Each structure stands twice: as structure tokens, then as C-alpha cells.
GROMACS .gro file of C-alpha atoms in nm:
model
  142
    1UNK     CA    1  12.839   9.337  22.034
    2UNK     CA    2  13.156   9.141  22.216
    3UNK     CA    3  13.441   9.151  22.017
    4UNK     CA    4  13.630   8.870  21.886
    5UNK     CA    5  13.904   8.726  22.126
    6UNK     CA    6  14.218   8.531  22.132
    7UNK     CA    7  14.223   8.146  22.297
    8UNK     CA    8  14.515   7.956  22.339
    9UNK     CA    9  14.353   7.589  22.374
   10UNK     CA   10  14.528   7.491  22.118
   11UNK     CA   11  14.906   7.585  21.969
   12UNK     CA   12  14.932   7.633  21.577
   13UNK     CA   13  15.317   7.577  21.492
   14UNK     CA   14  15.517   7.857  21.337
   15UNK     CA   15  15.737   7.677  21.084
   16UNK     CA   16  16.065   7.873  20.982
   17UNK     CA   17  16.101   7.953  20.598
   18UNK     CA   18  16.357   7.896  20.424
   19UNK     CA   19  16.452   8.211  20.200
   20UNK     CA   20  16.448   7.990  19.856
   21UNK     CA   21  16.067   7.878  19.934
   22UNK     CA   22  15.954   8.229  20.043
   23UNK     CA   23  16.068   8.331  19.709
   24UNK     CA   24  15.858   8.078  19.577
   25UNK     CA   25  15.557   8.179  19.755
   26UNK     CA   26  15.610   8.534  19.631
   27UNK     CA   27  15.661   8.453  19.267
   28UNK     CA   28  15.298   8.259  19.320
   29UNK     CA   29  15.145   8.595  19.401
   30UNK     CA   30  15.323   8.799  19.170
   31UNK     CA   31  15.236   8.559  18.850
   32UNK     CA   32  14.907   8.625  19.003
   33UNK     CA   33  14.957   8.960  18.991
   34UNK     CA   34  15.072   8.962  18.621
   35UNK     CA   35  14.749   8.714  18.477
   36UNK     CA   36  14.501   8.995  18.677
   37UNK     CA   37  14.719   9.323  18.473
   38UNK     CA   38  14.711   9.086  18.134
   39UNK     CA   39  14.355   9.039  18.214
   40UNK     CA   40  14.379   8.638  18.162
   41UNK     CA   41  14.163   8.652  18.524
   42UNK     CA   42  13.916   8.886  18.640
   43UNK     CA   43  13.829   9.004  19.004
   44UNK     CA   44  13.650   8.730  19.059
   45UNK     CA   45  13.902   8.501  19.009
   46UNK     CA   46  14.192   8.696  19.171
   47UNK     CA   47  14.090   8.686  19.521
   48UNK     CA   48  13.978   8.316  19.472
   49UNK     CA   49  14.384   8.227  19.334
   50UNK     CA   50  14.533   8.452  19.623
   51UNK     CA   51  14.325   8.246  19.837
   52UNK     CA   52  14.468   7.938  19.710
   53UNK     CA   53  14.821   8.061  19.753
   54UNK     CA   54  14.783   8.200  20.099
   55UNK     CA   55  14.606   7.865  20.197
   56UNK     CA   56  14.911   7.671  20.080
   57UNK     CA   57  15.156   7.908  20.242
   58UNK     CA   58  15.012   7.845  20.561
   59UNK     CA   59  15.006   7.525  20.571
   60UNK     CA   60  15.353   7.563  20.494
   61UNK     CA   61  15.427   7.792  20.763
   62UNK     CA   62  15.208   7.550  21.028
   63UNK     CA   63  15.198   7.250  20.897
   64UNK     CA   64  14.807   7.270  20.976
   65UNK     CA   65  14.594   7.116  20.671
   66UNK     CA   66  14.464   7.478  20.587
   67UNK     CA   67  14.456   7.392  20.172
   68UNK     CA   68  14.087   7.334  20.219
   69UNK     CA   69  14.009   7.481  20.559
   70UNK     CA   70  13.728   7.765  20.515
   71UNK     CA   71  13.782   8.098  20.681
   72UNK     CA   72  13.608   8.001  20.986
   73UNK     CA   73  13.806   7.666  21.053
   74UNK     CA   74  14.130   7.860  20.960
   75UNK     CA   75  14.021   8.136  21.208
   76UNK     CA   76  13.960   7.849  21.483
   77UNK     CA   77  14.300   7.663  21.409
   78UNK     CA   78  14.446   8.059  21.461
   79UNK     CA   79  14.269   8.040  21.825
   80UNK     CA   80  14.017   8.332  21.714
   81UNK     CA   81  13.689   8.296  21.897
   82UNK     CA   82  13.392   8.414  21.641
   83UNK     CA   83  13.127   8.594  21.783
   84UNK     CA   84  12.814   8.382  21.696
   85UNK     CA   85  12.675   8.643  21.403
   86UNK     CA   86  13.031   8.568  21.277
   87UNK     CA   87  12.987   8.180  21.260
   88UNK     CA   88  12.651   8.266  21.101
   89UNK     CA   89  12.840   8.515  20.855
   90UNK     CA   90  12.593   8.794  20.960
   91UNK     CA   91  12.849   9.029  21.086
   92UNK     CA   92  13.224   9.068  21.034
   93UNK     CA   93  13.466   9.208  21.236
   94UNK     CA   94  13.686   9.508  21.123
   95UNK     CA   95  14.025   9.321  21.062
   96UNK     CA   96  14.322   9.554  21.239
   97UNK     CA   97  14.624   9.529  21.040
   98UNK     CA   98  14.810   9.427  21.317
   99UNK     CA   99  14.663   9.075  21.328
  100UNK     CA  100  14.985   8.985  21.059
  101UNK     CA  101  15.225   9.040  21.330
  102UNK     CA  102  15.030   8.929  21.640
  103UNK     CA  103  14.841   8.637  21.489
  104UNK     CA  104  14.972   8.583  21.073
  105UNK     CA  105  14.718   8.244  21.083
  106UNK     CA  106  14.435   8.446  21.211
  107UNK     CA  107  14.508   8.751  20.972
  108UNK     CA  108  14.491   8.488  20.645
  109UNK     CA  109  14.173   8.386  20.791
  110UNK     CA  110  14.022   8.741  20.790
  111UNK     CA  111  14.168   8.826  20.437
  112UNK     CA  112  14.020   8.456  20.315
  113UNK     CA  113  13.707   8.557  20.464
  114UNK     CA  114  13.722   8.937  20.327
  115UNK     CA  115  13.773   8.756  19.994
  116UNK     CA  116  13.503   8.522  20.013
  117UNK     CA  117  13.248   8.817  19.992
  118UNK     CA  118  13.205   9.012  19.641
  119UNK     CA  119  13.284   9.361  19.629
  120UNK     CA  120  13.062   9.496  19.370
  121UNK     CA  121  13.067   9.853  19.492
  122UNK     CA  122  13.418   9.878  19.497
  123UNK     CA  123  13.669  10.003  19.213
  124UNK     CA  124  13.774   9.665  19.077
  125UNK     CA  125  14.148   9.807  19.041
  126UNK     CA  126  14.130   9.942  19.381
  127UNK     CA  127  13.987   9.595  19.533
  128UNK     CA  128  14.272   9.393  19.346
  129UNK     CA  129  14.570   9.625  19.457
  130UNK     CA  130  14.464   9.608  19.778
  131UNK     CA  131  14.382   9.197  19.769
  132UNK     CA  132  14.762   9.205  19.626
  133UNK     CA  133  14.904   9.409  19.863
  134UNK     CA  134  14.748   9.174  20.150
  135UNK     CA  135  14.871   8.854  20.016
  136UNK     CA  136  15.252   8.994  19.954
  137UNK     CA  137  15.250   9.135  20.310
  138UNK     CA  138  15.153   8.757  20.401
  139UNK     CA  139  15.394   8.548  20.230
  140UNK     CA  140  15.704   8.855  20.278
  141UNK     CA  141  15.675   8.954  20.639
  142UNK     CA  142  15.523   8.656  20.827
   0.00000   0.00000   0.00000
């Protein structure tokens, strides 16, 4: 099985933030946040509003058109090469936490594609914390 490797043929732009809209961003997952604890949305529908907001953040951050990108064309604009069973959605690759710093596009294209999948054998609390904790390292650090 090859792994999944950088390309560089083409340059996504890293857009600086200003501090007022990153708070803006992060108030978008947090109200998120607050409608999963109130239980006005469900698991289902958490990961598909973080997706939403992480979409729009990086198309802030690139100025790419990433609000209806799926994974895969979000992972291609990020320069990630997908192993075929990938592009077939066979097989996913373990995504290293690291991807945030080295590639933040190509990191919101594994969590989108993480999301996409249902996690029915996972403790639902556990599966939104974590979805959570993703999306704020996201829109704080990158």
C-alpha cells in the first residue's frame, strides 16, 4: 500500500486572518458546540455543520472555492495525492495530527472526509468532542 504524498503542481494561497474574523470563525464552532450540548442537533448533524464552517474558513484562509468542494477535491487543491482505493473511498489513510501545521488545507480535507463517514460504533459524546476539538484547532491555530 503506497502512502499518500505531497505535490506542489499547484500553490493554494495562505490568506492572513485578521484577529476580529478568527473570532468569528470560532464563535461559528462554538454556537455549534452549544446547539449539539442543548441537543437542538444530533451527531449526525454536528459533523455535517462543522463541515460547513471549516469549508467556509478555508476558503477564507485560501481564497480557493472550497464551500462546496468534497473531501477529495479539497484534498487535491491541498496538493495531496490519493492513493487510488482512496479516490474510490475503499481505504483511508490514518490522518497524523501534524497535517494542521504542515498542510492546514489538506488536514480540513481529512477531517471533512473523517466526517463524511458515520461512526456508529463510537460513543456519540466521545465522537462529537473530538469532531469539536478538530474544528477549534482549525479555525484557532491555522
Amino acid at each position: 500500500l503506497l502512502p499518500a504524498r505531497r505535490y506542489s503542481s499547484r500553490a493554494v494561497p495562505d490568506i492572513p486572518m485578521a484577529p476580529a474574523d478568527r473570532r468569528e470563525w470560532i464563535s461559528r464552532v462554538e454556537a455549534c458546540s452549544t446547539r449539539f450540548r442543548d441537543g437542538e442537533i444530533d451527531l449526525r448533524a454536528l459533523p455535517l455543520e462543522l463541515a460547513e464552517i471549516l469549508r467556509g474558513f478555508a476558503a477564507a484562509r485560501t481564497g480557493e472555492p472550497t464551500e462546496s468542494a468534497t473531501a477529495q477535491e479539497i484534498l487535491r487543491m491541498a496538493g495531496v495525492r490519493l492513493h487510488p482505493f482512496e479516490e474510490l473511498g475503499r481505504r483511508r489513510r490514518p490522518r497524523p495530527e501534524h497535517d494542521l501545521e504542515d498542510n492546514p488545507l489538506g488536514h480540513v480535507g481529512r477531517l471533512l472526509e473523517e466526517w463524511e463517514q458515520p461512526s456508529f460504533d463510537r460513543e456519540p459524546q466521545a465522537a462529537a468532542q473530538e469532531a469539536l476539538t478538530h474544528a477549534r484547532e482549525v479555525v484557532t491555530r491555522w
